[in-house]
Amino acid sequence: MKAGGHVLPRDFKTDMPTAVRGEGIYIYDDTGKRYLDGCSGALISSIGHCIPQVTEAICQQLQRLDFAHPSRWRNPATEEAARALAEITPGDLNYIWFVSGGSEAVESAIKLARQYFIEKDGSSSGKHLIVGRWNSYHGATLGAMAIGGNMARRRIFSPMFKEHPKIPTHYCYRCPYGLEYPGCKLRCAHELENLIQREGADNIAAFIAEPIVGSSVGALVPPNEYWPLIREICSRYNVLLIADEIMTGIGRTGKAFCVEHWGVVPDIIVSAKGMAAGYVPTGGIFVKEAIALTIKMGSGHFQHGYTYNANPVSAAAVTAVLMFIKEHHLIENAETQGKVLGEQLARLTALPIVGDVRGKGLMWGIELVADRTTKEPLPRKLSASRRVAAECMKRGLVVYPGGGMVNGVAGDNLLVAPPLIVTEDQIKEIVLIFEQSLAAASDYLLKGL
Ligand code: PLP
C-alpha cells in the first residue's frame, strides 16, 4: 500500500487543518479544536452542518434510488425538488434544470440563452455574446471564466477562451467613473446600453451579473435603482437577463432570491451553494416559461447535458434543505440577524485598516485599506486579507478572504456570512473574534507599509 498524501491540494504551500466533524455552525478539526463557520464555507453551508433531518433524507433516497441516467429516466425526487423550488422562485421562473454545482449552472444558462435565440429566430441568429462585468465571478470552467471579471482567477487562462464584453461594476466606494451616488445617475448601469449599442443587440444573447457581488469585491450591494434599470435595458434590447444567485440565492440576503429586494424578475436565475447547503454537490438554473416553451415547441431538446443532471440524491437533499429552511423560518432569520451583523460590523470602521463595511441579510463584506482618507489599498505583497483570515483561524473563526478588486491586482476584502441558523449571541462572538483578529493583523500590516 502506498503512503498517504496523494490528494492534489488547492495550495501546496498552505498548511490547512483537517476537518473531521461538523455540527450546526461549527466545524471541528482532528485535534478537537472548534471553529465557528463564519462564512458558511463559501456561503454554502447555509443551514449549518450535519442536520439529522437532512442527512437522513439523503440516506433514505440513497437506499431507494441512487442513480438513473437522466437521458433515459425521470425520477420522483427530482420532480419533488423542482416543485419545492418553483414555489419560491420569482415570477414565472418555473422550469428547473438541475446540475452539480455553480460553474455547471452558469455554463447551462449561457448555452440555453444561445439556443433560445436559435430556436426563436433561426440558425442564422447572431446572438451569441454574453455581457458580463469586471469584478465578478461566475465559475471556474472556461466558459464561465470568459464572462467573469475576476482578474486573479482568470489571468493565466485568458488565452484559452473567447473573450466576452464587460462593463464596470457598481463599485460606489471606488466609482470607476469618479462619480458619486445619486448624482452619478447610475452611469454604471447605463453603460450596459452603450455597450449593447456598440456591439449590436443582434449579437448579444444575455447579460449576467451577481445581484450582490460576492467573492470578487466582498458583498457589494448595488444602489436600489440599479437592477430595475438593468432589467429595463435588457428588455428594450431583447437581451436575456441572467441573475447569478449562486451565492445570494436561497435566503442568504433575507429574501428567497436577492433580486426580489428590487422587484426584478430575471429571465434565468442560476443557483447552487445554498440549494443543497453543502450536503451534496448541486446546482440549478431556473428558467422562465417563455424560454422553456420555445425549446419545447422548437427542437424539443436542450442540446446540453451532464451525467449528474437531475441526480435523485442531490434532489432529495434540496427538498430536505428547503423544508428545513421553511420550518425554521431561516429566510426571516437571515433578515433579522443580518441587521444585527451589520450593526456589529459597523464598529470595525474604527480600525485604521478597515475602509468599508457593506452587505445585506447574512452576507457582509469589509474592505481593507492602507489609508482610510485616500482609500489606498494595502500592498499586494502583504496578502492582507489572507493574513486576517489566518488570524481568525488561529482564534477559531472561519472567514472568506478575497482580493484584486481595485485594479485587478491590489485590494483586499473579507466576507462574513454565517449559516442562516446563527443566533444573536453567536453573531456577537463572530464579530468579537473578527475584531481581535483584525487588530492583531493591523499591527503587522501597518508596519509593512
Ligand atoms: N457564481 C458565483 C457568484 C459564485 O460565487 C461561484 C462560486 O463561488 C460560482 C458561480 C461557481 O460555483 P461553483 O464553485 O459551485 O462551481
Tab-separated table of C-alpha atoms and ligand atoms in Angstrom:
chain	number	residue	atom	x	y	z
A	1	MET	CA	0.000	0.000	0.000
A	2	LYS	CA	1.339	3.437	-0.917
A	3	ALA	CA	1.773	6.042	1.840
A	4	GLY	CA	-0.786	8.883	2.124
A	5	GLY	CA	-0.518	12.378	0.631
A	6	HIS	CA	-1.904	11.666	-2.843
A	7	VAL	CA	-4.514	14.405	-2.891
A	8	LEU	CA	-3.559	17.252	-5.214
A	9	PRO	CA	-4.322	20.152	-2.876
A	10	ARG	CA	-5.552	23.601	-3.841
A	11	ASP	CA	-2.387	25.009	-2.299
A	12	PHE	CA	0.770	23.051	-1.586
A	13	LYS	CA	2.145	25.931	0.485
A	14	THR	CA	-0.661	26.450	2.985
A	15	ASP	CA	-0.869	24.128	5.913
A	16	MET	CA	-4.588	23.530	6.401
A	17	PRO	CA	-6.214	21.860	9.405
A	18	THR	CA	-8.062	18.588	8.847
A	19	ALA	CA	-11.823	18.872	9.279
A	20	VAL	CA	-13.326	15.740	10.814
A	21	ARG	CA	-16.736	16.733	12.145
A	22	GLY	CA	-19.425	19.362	11.724
A	23	GLU	CA	-22.286	20.366	13.972
A	24	GLY	CA	-24.547	23.384	13.457
A	25	ILE	CA	-22.404	26.430	12.826
A	26	TYR	CA	-19.213	24.657	13.974
A	27	ILE	CA	-16.508	22.564	12.298
A	28	TYR	CA	-14.041	20.518	14.399
A	29	ASP	CA	-10.513	19.579	13.342
A	30	ASP	CA	-8.642	16.355	14.145
A	31	THR	CA	-7.166	17.857	17.330
A	32	GLY	CA	-10.658	18.629	18.640
A	33	LYS	CA	-10.348	22.384	18.044
A	34	ARG	CA	-13.700	24.061	17.318
A	35	TYR	CA	-14.108	26.617	14.506
A	36	LEU	CA	-17.071	28.912	14.054
A	37	ASP	CA	-18.014	28.698	10.371
A	38	GLY	CA	-18.357	32.452	9.916
A	39	CYS	CA	-18.616	32.289	6.113
A	40	SER	CA	-20.612	29.051	5.744
A	41	GLY	CA	-17.666	27.520	3.856
A	42	ALA	CA	-18.033	29.889	0.929
A	43	LEU	CA	-21.681	30.873	1.532
A	44	ILE	CA	-22.729	27.258	1.053
A	45	SER	CA	-23.454	25.637	4.414
A	46	SER	CA	-26.411	27.891	4.995
A	47	ILE	CA	-28.398	25.666	7.352
A	48	GLY	CA	-25.385	24.506	9.362
A	49	HIS	CA	-23.578	21.193	9.377
A	50	CYS	CA	-24.880	17.640	9.817
A	51	ILE	CA	-28.539	18.444	10.493
A	52	PRO	CA	-30.054	14.947	11.066
A	53	GLN	CA	-33.278	15.767	9.192
A	54	VAL	CA	-31.251	16.393	6.040
A	55	THR	CA	-28.676	13.603	6.381
A	56	GLU	CA	-31.491	11.096	6.981
A	57	ALA	CA	-33.416	12.259	3.900
A	58	ILE	CA	-30.268	11.783	1.807
A	59	CYS	CA	-29.622	8.293	3.230
A	60	GLN	CA	-33.216	7.254	2.611
A	61	GLN	CA	-33.002	8.392	-1.008
A	62	LEU	CA	-29.720	6.503	-1.432
A	63	GLN	CA	-31.428	3.340	-0.248
A	64	ARG	CA	-34.431	3.915	-2.572
A	65	LEU	CA	-32.771	5.026	-5.821
A	66	ASP	CA	-29.153	6.109	-6.099
A	67	PHE	CA	-28.987	6.921	-9.798
A	68	ALA	CA	-30.948	6.643	-13.025
A	69	HIS	CA	-29.412	8.253	-16.093
A	70	PRO	CA	-31.227	11.495	-16.906
A	71	SER	CA	-31.303	10.809	-20.649
A	72	ARG	CA	-33.450	7.727	-20.039
A	73	TRP	CA	-35.345	8.273	-16.798
A	74	ARG	CA	-37.354	10.808	-14.841
A	75	ASN	CA	-37.275	10.377	-11.071
A	76	PRO	CA	-39.705	11.460	-8.356
A	77	ALA	CA	-37.041	13.007	-6.106
A	78	THR	CA	-36.153	15.500	-8.816
A	79	GLU	CA	-39.816	16.275	-9.572
A	80	GLU	CA	-40.388	16.975	-5.883
A	81	ALA	CA	-37.335	19.231	-5.568
A	82	ALA	CA	-38.376	21.160	-8.687
A	83	ARG	CA	-41.872	21.668	-7.227
A	84	ALA	CA	-40.429	22.962	-3.950
A	85	LEU	CA	-38.069	25.332	-5.781
A	86	ALA	CA	-40.760	26.612	-8.154
A	87	GLU	CA	-42.725	27.672	-5.066
A	88	ILE	CA	-40.010	30.160	-4.124
A	89	THR	CA	-38.693	31.352	-7.499
A	90	PRO	CA	-39.856	34.809	-8.561
A	91	GLY	CA	-42.344	35.384	-11.427
A	92	ASP	CA	-42.742	32.532	-13.879
A	93	LEU	CA	-39.289	31.025	-13.485
A	94	ASN	CA	-40.985	27.686	-13.179
A	95	TYR	CA	-38.703	25.365	-15.128
A	96	ILE	CA	-35.651	23.986	-13.376
A	97	TRP	CA	-32.598	22.303	-14.853
A	98	PHE	CA	-30.526	20.507	-12.218
A	99	VAL	CA	-26.731	20.282	-12.311
A	100	SER	CA	-23.947	19.549	-9.822
A	101	GLY	CA	-22.608	22.996	-8.984
A	102	GLY	CA	-22.356	26.670	-9.775
A	103	SER	CA	-19.985	26.577	-12.752
A	104	GLU	CA	-22.146	23.942	-14.451
A	105	ALA	CA	-25.217	26.067	-13.788
A	106	VAL	CA	-23.605	29.087	-15.452
A	107	GLU	CA	-22.483	27.022	-18.460
A	108	SER	CA	-26.036	25.693	-18.764
A	109	ALA	CA	-27.568	29.175	-18.575
A	110	ILE	CA	-25.383	30.714	-21.265
A	111	LYS	CA	-25.826	27.766	-23.614
A	112	LEU	CA	-29.591	27.882	-23.058
A	113	ALA	CA	-29.583	31.622	-23.844
A	114	ARG	CA	-27.823	30.952	-27.150
A	115	GLN	CA	-30.079	28.033	-28.050
A	116	TYR	CA	-33.200	30.023	-27.156
A	117	PHE	CA	-32.408	32.639	-29.814
A	118	ILE	CA	-31.532	29.958	-32.384
A	119	GLU	CA	-34.866	28.238	-31.750
A	120	LYS	CA	-36.758	31.526	-31.806
A	121	ASP	CA	-35.038	33.386	-34.645
A	122	GLY	CA	-33.466	30.610	-36.692
A	123	SER	CA	-29.987	29.188	-37.044
A	124	SER	CA	-28.646	32.423	-38.543
A	125	SER	CA	-29.249	34.292	-35.260
A	126	GLY	CA	-26.113	36.235	-34.399
A	127	LYS	CA	-26.963	36.410	-30.721
A	128	HIS	CA	-24.020	34.729	-29.075
A	129	LEU	CA	-22.249	37.241	-26.803
A	130	ILE	CA	-22.826	37.192	-23.055
A	131	VAL	CA	-22.117	40.559	-21.458
A	132	GLY	CA	-20.555	40.336	-18.009
A	133	ARG	CA	-18.965	42.769	-15.564
A	134	TRP	CA	-15.455	43.383	-14.334
A	135	ASN	CA	-15.066	42.347	-10.701
A	136	SER	CA	-17.453	39.424	-10.939
A	137	TYR	CA	-17.126	35.677	-10.614
A	138	HIS	CA	-19.296	33.135	-12.381
A	139	GLY	CA	-17.300	29.940	-12.064
A	140	ALA	CA	-14.076	28.114	-12.815
A	141	THR	CA	-14.834	26.485	-16.174
A	142	LEU	CA	-13.520	28.200	-19.303
A	143	GLY	CA	-16.943	29.390	-20.470
A	144	ALA	CA	-17.791	30.841	-17.062
A	145	MET	CA	-14.380	32.488	-16.758
A	146	ALA	CA	-14.748	34.160	-20.144
A	147	ILE	CA	-17.833	36.007	-18.918
A	148	GLY	CA	-16.488	36.631	-15.395
A	149	GLY	CA	-14.259	39.539	-14.495
A	150	ASN	CA	-12.196	38.357	-11.546
A	151	MET	CA	-8.678	39.014	-12.799
A	152	ALA	CA	-6.860	36.971	-10.180
A	153	ARG	CA	-8.807	33.870	-11.185
A	154	ARG	CA	-8.807	34.356	-14.964
A	155	ARG	CA	-5.470	35.979	-15.809
A	156	ILE	CA	-3.323	32.958	-16.754
A	157	PHE	CA	-6.183	31.174	-18.531
A	158	SER	CA	-7.462	34.045	-20.665
A	159	PRO	CA	-5.515	32.978	-23.800
A	160	MET	CA	-7.580	29.775	-23.685
A	161	PHE	CA	-11.043	31.258	-24.040
A	162	LYS	CA	-13.035	33.552	-26.270
A	163	GLU	CA	-13.440	36.904	-24.578
A	164	HIS	CA	-16.920	38.345	-23.999
A	165	PRO	CA	-17.616	42.067	-23.484
A	166	LYS	CA	-17.814	43.565	-19.996
A	167	ILE	CA	-18.964	46.689	-18.222
A	168	PRO	CA	-17.684	48.003	-14.877
A	169	THR	CA	-19.488	47.045	-11.674
A	170	HIS	CA	-21.361	49.447	-9.356
A	171	TYR	CA	-18.321	49.837	-7.119
A	172	CYS	CA	-19.514	53.028	-5.403
A	173	TYR	CA	-16.701	53.047	-2.822
A	174	ARG	CA	-14.320	53.376	-5.785
A	175	CYS	CA	-16.608	54.565	-8.561
A	176	PRO	CA	-14.983	53.654	-11.906
A	177	TYR	CA	-16.222	56.998	-13.277
A	178	GLY	CA	-15.137	59.060	-10.266
A	179	LEU	CA	-18.798	59.957	-9.614
A	180	GLU	CA	-20.942	59.837	-6.503
A	181	TYR	CA	-24.376	58.324	-5.989
A	182	PRO	CA	-27.062	59.624	-6.589
A	183	GLY	CA	-25.516	62.410	-8.674
A	184	CYS	CA	-23.968	59.717	-10.931
A	185	LYS	CA	-27.466	58.873	-12.208
A	186	LEU	CA	-26.368	55.234	-12.348
A	187	ARG	CA	-23.802	55.768	-15.079
A	188	CYS	CA	-22.542	52.199	-14.493
A	189	ALA	CA	-25.953	50.710	-15.363
A	190	HIS	CA	-26.360	52.956	-18.410
A	191	GLU	CA	-23.009	51.633	-19.612
A	192	LEU	CA	-24.841	48.410	-20.451
A	193	GLU	CA	-26.904	50.284	-23.011
A	194	ASN	CA	-23.791	51.911	-24.508
A	195	LEU	CA	-22.164	48.512	-24.812
A	196	ILE	CA	-25.218	46.916	-26.413
A	197	GLN	CA	-25.320	49.724	-28.970
A	198	ARG	CA	-21.604	49.397	-29.646
A	199	GLU	CA	-21.629	45.595	-30.099
A	200	GLY	CA	-25.099	45.483	-31.665
A	201	ALA	CA	-28.110	43.960	-29.907
A	202	ASP	CA	-28.290	41.368	-32.675
A	203	ASN	CA	-25.032	39.914	-31.378
A	204	ILE	CA	-25.901	39.823	-27.682
A	205	ALA	CA	-27.759	36.899	-26.147
A	206	ALA	CA	-27.611	37.807	-22.453
A	207	PHE	CA	-26.264	39.943	-19.657
A	208	ILE	CA	-25.135	38.141	-16.500
A	209	ALA	CA	-24.493	39.659	-13.065
A	210	GLU	CA	-24.453	38.817	-9.366
A	211	PRO	CA	-27.226	40.757	-7.565
A	212	ILE	CA	-24.780	41.400	-4.725
A	213	VAL	CA	-21.185	40.877	-5.846
A	214	GLY	CA	-19.727	38.121	-3.699
A	215	SER	CA	-16.143	36.950	-3.502
A	216	SER	CA	-14.684	39.320	-6.108
A	217	VAL	CA	-15.383	42.538	-4.219
A	218	GLY	CA	-16.838	41.488	-0.862
A	219	ALA	CA	-20.632	41.830	-0.625
A	220	LEU	CA	-21.044	44.796	-2.932
A	221	VAL	CA	-24.686	45.934	-2.746
A	222	PRO	CA	-25.957	47.958	-5.733
A	223	PRO	CA	-27.923	51.202	-5.468
A	224	ASN	CA	-31.681	50.477	-5.384
A	225	GLU	CA	-32.286	51.689	-8.928
A	226	TYR	CA	-29.550	49.506	-10.456
A	227	TRP	CA	-31.360	46.217	-11.067
A	228	PRO	CA	-34.670	47.737	-12.238
A	229	LEU	CA	-32.696	49.849	-14.730
A	230	ILE	CA	-30.693	46.839	-15.928
A	231	ARG	CA	-33.935	44.864	-16.340
A	232	GLU	CA	-35.432	47.661	-18.408
A	233	ILE	CA	-32.370	47.939	-20.687
A	234	CYS	CA	-32.232	44.160	-21.248
A	235	SER	CA	-35.939	44.027	-22.158
A	236	ARG	CA	-35.627	47.012	-24.505
A	237	TYR	CA	-32.810	45.377	-26.461
A	238	ASN	CA	-34.109	41.799	-26.402
A	239	VAL	CA	-31.184	40.643	-24.268
A	240	LEU	CA	-31.842	37.937	-21.655
A	241	LEU	CA	-31.094	38.893	-18.061
A	242	ILE	CA	-29.309	36.166	-16.092
A	243	ALA	CA	-29.003	36.699	-12.333
A	244	ASP	CA	-26.157	34.717	-10.814
A	245	GLU	CA	-27.646	33.909	-7.407
A	246	ILE	CA	-25.161	31.141	-6.662
A	247	MET	CA	-24.062	32.968	-3.520
A	248	THR	CA	-27.074	35.193	-2.863
A	249	GLY	CA	-29.909	32.734	-3.517
A	250	ILE	CA	-31.992	30.537	-1.221
A	251	GLY	CA	-32.433	33.028	1.580
A	252	ARG	CA	-28.894	34.331	2.095
A	253	THR	CA	-29.848	38.017	1.845
A	254	GLY	CA	-33.187	37.846	3.660
A	255	LYS	CA	-35.297	37.038	0.580
A	256	ALA	CA	-35.553	33.699	-1.200
A	257	PHE	CA	-33.721	35.339	-4.116
A	258	CYS	CA	-31.808	38.569	-3.869
A	259	VAL	CA	-33.374	40.196	-6.962
A	260	GLU	CA	-36.648	40.294	-5.016
A	261	HIS	CA	-35.236	43.195	-2.987
A	262	TRP	CA	-35.752	45.313	-6.087
A	263	GLY	CA	-38.859	43.610	-7.505
A	264	VAL	CA	-36.962	42.355	-10.554
A	265	VAL	CA	-37.709	39.110	-12.388
A	266	PRO	CA	-34.742	37.942	-14.494
A	267	ASP	CA	-35.158	35.575	-17.453
A	268	ILE	CA	-32.874	32.983	-15.882
A	269	ILE	CA	-31.558	32.593	-12.324
A	270	VAL	CA	-28.523	30.421	-11.699
A	271	SER	CA	-28.276	28.887	-8.258
A	272	ALA	CA	-26.096	26.351	-6.410
A	273	LYS	CA	-24.398	26.626	-2.997
A	274	GLY	CA	-27.384	27.158	-0.639
A	275	MET	CA	-29.631	24.880	-2.720
A	276	ALA	CA	-28.357	21.748	-1.009
A	277	ALA	CA	-26.415	23.760	1.594
A	278	GLY	CA	-23.184	21.783	1.149
A	279	TYR	CA	-24.696	18.364	1.882
A	280	VAL	CA	-24.222	17.174	-1.711
A	281	PRO	CA	-22.943	18.824	-4.911
A	282	THR	CA	-25.918	20.571	-6.511
A	283	GLY	CA	-26.894	23.498	-8.652
A	284	GLY	CA	-29.646	24.531	-10.976
A	285	ILE	CA	-30.978	27.089	-13.379
A	286	PHE	CA	-34.482	28.479	-13.051
A	287	VAL	CA	-35.911	29.383	-16.395
A	288	LYS	CA	-38.910	31.465	-17.318
A	289	GLU	CA	-41.731	29.737	-19.103
A	290	ALA	CA	-41.336	31.549	-22.428
A	291	ILE	CA	-37.791	30.227	-22.800
A	292	ALA	CA	-38.662	26.660	-21.821
A	293	LEU	CA	-41.704	26.656	-24.105
A	294	THR	CA	-39.665	27.980	-27.044
A	295	ILE	CA	-37.406	24.934	-26.737
A	296	LYS	CA	-40.399	22.665	-26.225
A	297	MET	CA	-42.191	23.941	-29.339
A	298	GLY	CA	-38.943	24.074	-31.322
A	299	SER	CA	-36.407	21.264	-31.392
A	300	GLY	CA	-37.787	19.962	-28.088
A	301	HIS	CA	-34.270	19.206	-26.942
A	302	PHE	CA	-31.804	21.251	-24.875
A	303	GLN	CA	-28.509	20.441	-26.593
A	304	HIS	CA	-26.566	20.144	-23.398
A	305	GLY	CA	-26.225	17.658	-20.571
A	306	TYR	CA	-24.221	16.199	-17.743
A	307	THR	CA	-24.192	12.664	-16.354
A	308	TYR	CA	-25.242	14.043	-12.970
A	309	ASN	CA	-28.177	16.147	-14.234
A	310	ALA	CA	-31.275	15.638	-12.122
A	311	ASN	CA	-29.499	13.353	-9.690
A	312	PRO	CA	-32.051	11.884	-7.243
A	313	VAL	CA	-29.751	12.021	-4.201
A	314	SER	CA	-28.953	15.688	-4.791
A	315	ALA	CA	-32.646	16.358	-5.329
A	316	ALA	CA	-33.577	14.702	-2.017
A	317	ALA	CA	-31.054	16.961	-0.307
A	318	VAL	CA	-32.540	20.060	-1.951
A	319	THR	CA	-36.066	19.176	-0.820
A	320	ALA	CA	-34.913	18.460	2.739
A	321	VAL	CA	-32.888	21.691	2.904
A	322	LEU	CA	-35.806	23.777	1.630
A	323	MET	CA	-38.120	22.137	4.151
A	324	PHE	CA	-35.695	22.865	6.965
A	325	ILE	CA	-35.397	26.497	5.872
A	326	LYS	CA	-39.185	26.838	5.810
A	327	GLU	CA	-39.827	25.081	9.123
A	328	HIS	CA	-37.218	27.163	10.929
A	329	HIS	CA	-38.049	30.482	9.229
A	330	LEU	CA	-34.438	30.856	8.173
A	331	ILE	CA	-35.053	33.447	5.457
A	332	GLU	CA	-36.668	35.674	8.085
A	333	ASN	CA	-33.767	34.909	10.428
A	334	ALA	CA	-31.310	35.990	7.724
A	335	GLU	CA	-33.068	39.341	7.593
A	336	THR	CA	-33.282	39.819	11.372
A	337	GLN	CA	-29.819	38.566	12.260
A	338	GLY	CA	-28.396	40.255	9.186
A	339	LYS	CA	-29.307	43.604	10.712
A	340	VAL	CA	-27.538	42.616	13.933
A	341	LEU	CA	-24.475	41.521	11.968
A	342	GLY	CA	-24.397	44.795	10.028
A	343	GLU	CA	-24.709	46.845	13.233
A	344	GLN	CA	-21.977	44.861	14.946
A	345	LEU	CA	-19.599	45.037	11.972
A	346	ALA	CA	-20.092	48.804	11.669
A	347	ARG	CA	-17.890	49.363	14.707
A	348	LEU	CA	-14.925	47.853	12.853
A	349	THR	CA	-14.590	51.073	10.845
A	350	ALA	CA	-12.818	52.394	13.950
A	351	LEU	CA	-9.837	50.224	12.959
A	352	PRO	CA	-7.339	52.042	10.719
A	353	ILE	CA	-7.213	49.305	8.064
A	354	VAL	CA	-10.999	48.988	7.596
A	355	GLY	CA	-12.117	51.189	4.710
A	356	ASP	CA	-15.676	49.999	4.099
A	357	VAL	CA	-18.292	47.690	5.621
A	358	ARG	CA	-21.186	46.665	3.337
A	359	GLY	CA	-23.754	43.961	2.876
A	360	LYS	CA	-27.320	42.745	3.193
A	361	GLY	CA	-29.007	39.942	5.102
A	362	LEU	CA	-26.344	37.478	6.217
A	363	MET	CA	-23.864	38.467	3.507
A	364	TRP	CA	-21.388	41.093	4.647
A	365	GLY	CA	-18.009	42.228	3.407
A	366	ILE	CA	-15.299	44.512	4.632
A	367	GLU	CA	-12.682	46.194	2.500
A	368	LEU	CA	-9.182	46.739	3.874
A	369	VAL	CA	-7.114	49.822	3.046
A	370	ALA	CA	-3.706	51.272	3.904
A	371	ASP	CA	-5.179	54.739	4.317
A	372	ARG	CA	-8.821	55.472	5.035
A	373	THR	CA	-8.717	59.004	3.622
A	374	THR	CA	-7.059	58.234	0.290
A	375	LYS	CA	-8.524	54.672	0.149
A	376	GLU	CA	-5.121	53.460	-0.954
A	377	PRO	CA	-5.086	49.660	-0.959
A	378	LEU	CA	-2.592	47.669	1.088
A	379	PRO	CA	0.467	46.479	-0.874
A	380	ARG	CA	-0.256	43.176	-2.608
A	381	LYS	CA	2.884	41.570	-1.189
A	382	LEU	CA	1.367	41.747	2.321
A	383	SER	CA	-1.551	39.428	1.340
A	384	ALA	CA	-3.625	41.358	3.850
A	385	SER	CA	-6.947	39.526	3.560
A	386	ARG	CA	-5.242	36.148	3.842
A	387	ARG	CA	-3.302	37.398	6.840
A	388	VAL	CA	-6.527	38.477	8.581
A	389	ALA	CA	-8.227	35.176	7.699
A	390	ALA	CA	-5.243	33.295	9.181
A	391	GLU	CA	-5.513	35.324	12.410
A	392	CYS	CA	-9.206	34.400	12.543
A	393	MET	CA	-8.428	30.709	12.024
A	394	LYS	CA	-5.969	30.834	14.921
A	395	ARG	CA	-8.818	32.101	17.094
A	396	GLY	CA	-11.314	29.521	15.808
A	397	LEU	CA	-13.235	31.621	13.275
A	398	VAL	CA	-13.521	30.980	9.534
A	399	VAL	CA	-13.962	33.978	7.211
A	400	TYR	CA	-13.573	34.211	3.426
A	401	PRO	CA	-10.664	36.331	2.086
A	402	GLY	CA	-10.592	37.835	-1.405
A	403	GLY	CA	-8.742	40.498	-3.322
A	404	GLY	CA	-7.637	42.199	-6.511
A	405	MET	CA	-10.764	44.310	-6.946
A	406	VAL	CA	-9.134	47.764	-7.073
A	407	ASN	CA	-7.310	47.361	-10.399
A	408	GLY	CA	-7.244	43.631	-10.980
A	409	VAL	CA	-4.196	43.294	-8.748
A	410	ALA	CA	-4.496	45.247	-5.477
A	411	GLY	CA	-7.371	45.352	-2.983
A	412	ASP	CA	-8.364	43.142	-0.051
A	413	ASN	CA	-11.772	42.086	1.198
A	414	LEU	CA	-13.242	39.552	3.598
A	415	LEU	CA	-16.697	38.014	3.562
A	416	VAL	CA	-18.557	37.333	6.799
A	417	ALA	CA	-21.635	35.228	6.105
A	418	PRO	CA	-22.538	32.708	8.817
A	419	PRO	CA	-25.168	29.973	8.374
A	420	LEU	CA	-28.768	31.222	8.396
A	421	ILE	CA	-29.364	29.429	11.730
A	422	VAL	CA	-26.999	31.837	13.516
A	423	THR	CA	-28.172	33.475	16.747
A	424	GLU	CA	-27.563	36.982	18.041
A	425	ASP	CA	-25.068	35.732	20.655
A	426	GLN	CA	-23.146	33.804	18.022
A	427	ILE	CA	-23.005	36.897	15.823
A	428	LYS	CA	-21.558	38.887	18.699
A	429	GLU	CA	-18.945	36.185	19.204
A	430	ILE	CA	-18.077	36.155	15.471
A	431	VAL	CA	-17.618	39.932	15.356
A	432	LEU	CA	-15.566	39.990	18.561
A	433	ILE	CA	-13.133	37.359	17.239
A	434	PHE	CA	-13.051	39.112	13.878
A	435	GLU	CA	-12.267	42.429	15.571
A	436	GLN	CA	-9.447	40.869	17.623
A	437	SER	CA	-8.006	39.215	14.524
A	438	LEU	CA	-8.161	42.448	12.512
A	439	ALA	CA	-6.449	44.328	15.332
A	440	ALA	CA	-3.699	41.698	15.519
A	441	ALA	CA	-3.198	41.775	11.734
A	442	SER	CA	-3.278	45.610	11.645
A	443	ASP	CA	-0.111	45.844	13.706
A	444	TYR	CA	1.728	43.657	11.221
A	445	LEU	CA	0.177	45.204	8.102
A	446	LEU	CA	0.723	48.842	9.072
A	447	LYS	CA	4.342	48.098	9.944
A	448	GLY	CA	4.768	46.588	6.450
A	449	LEU	CA	3.765	49.829	4.644
B	1	PLP	N1	-21.026	32.197	-9.371
B	1	PLP	C1	-20.801	32.769	-8.176
B	1	PLP	C2	-21.421	34.095	-7.869
B	1	PLP	C3	-20.010	32.123	-7.228
B	1	PLP	O1	-19.790	32.704	-6.046
B	1	PLP	C4	-19.461	30.852	-7.548
B	1	PLP	C5	-18.608	30.146	-6.565
B	1	PLP	O2	-18.095	30.700	-5.649
B	1	PLP	C6	-19.731	30.296	-8.794
B	1	PLP	C7	-20.508	30.991	-9.684
B	1	PLP	C8	-19.164	28.933	-9.164
B	1	PLP	O3	-19.754	27.954	-8.392
B	1	PLP	P1	-19.014	26.525	-8.152
B	1	PLP	O4	-17.793	26.808	-7.364
B	1	PLP	O5	-20.043	25.719	-7.414
B	1	PLP	O6	-18.718	25.952	-9.493
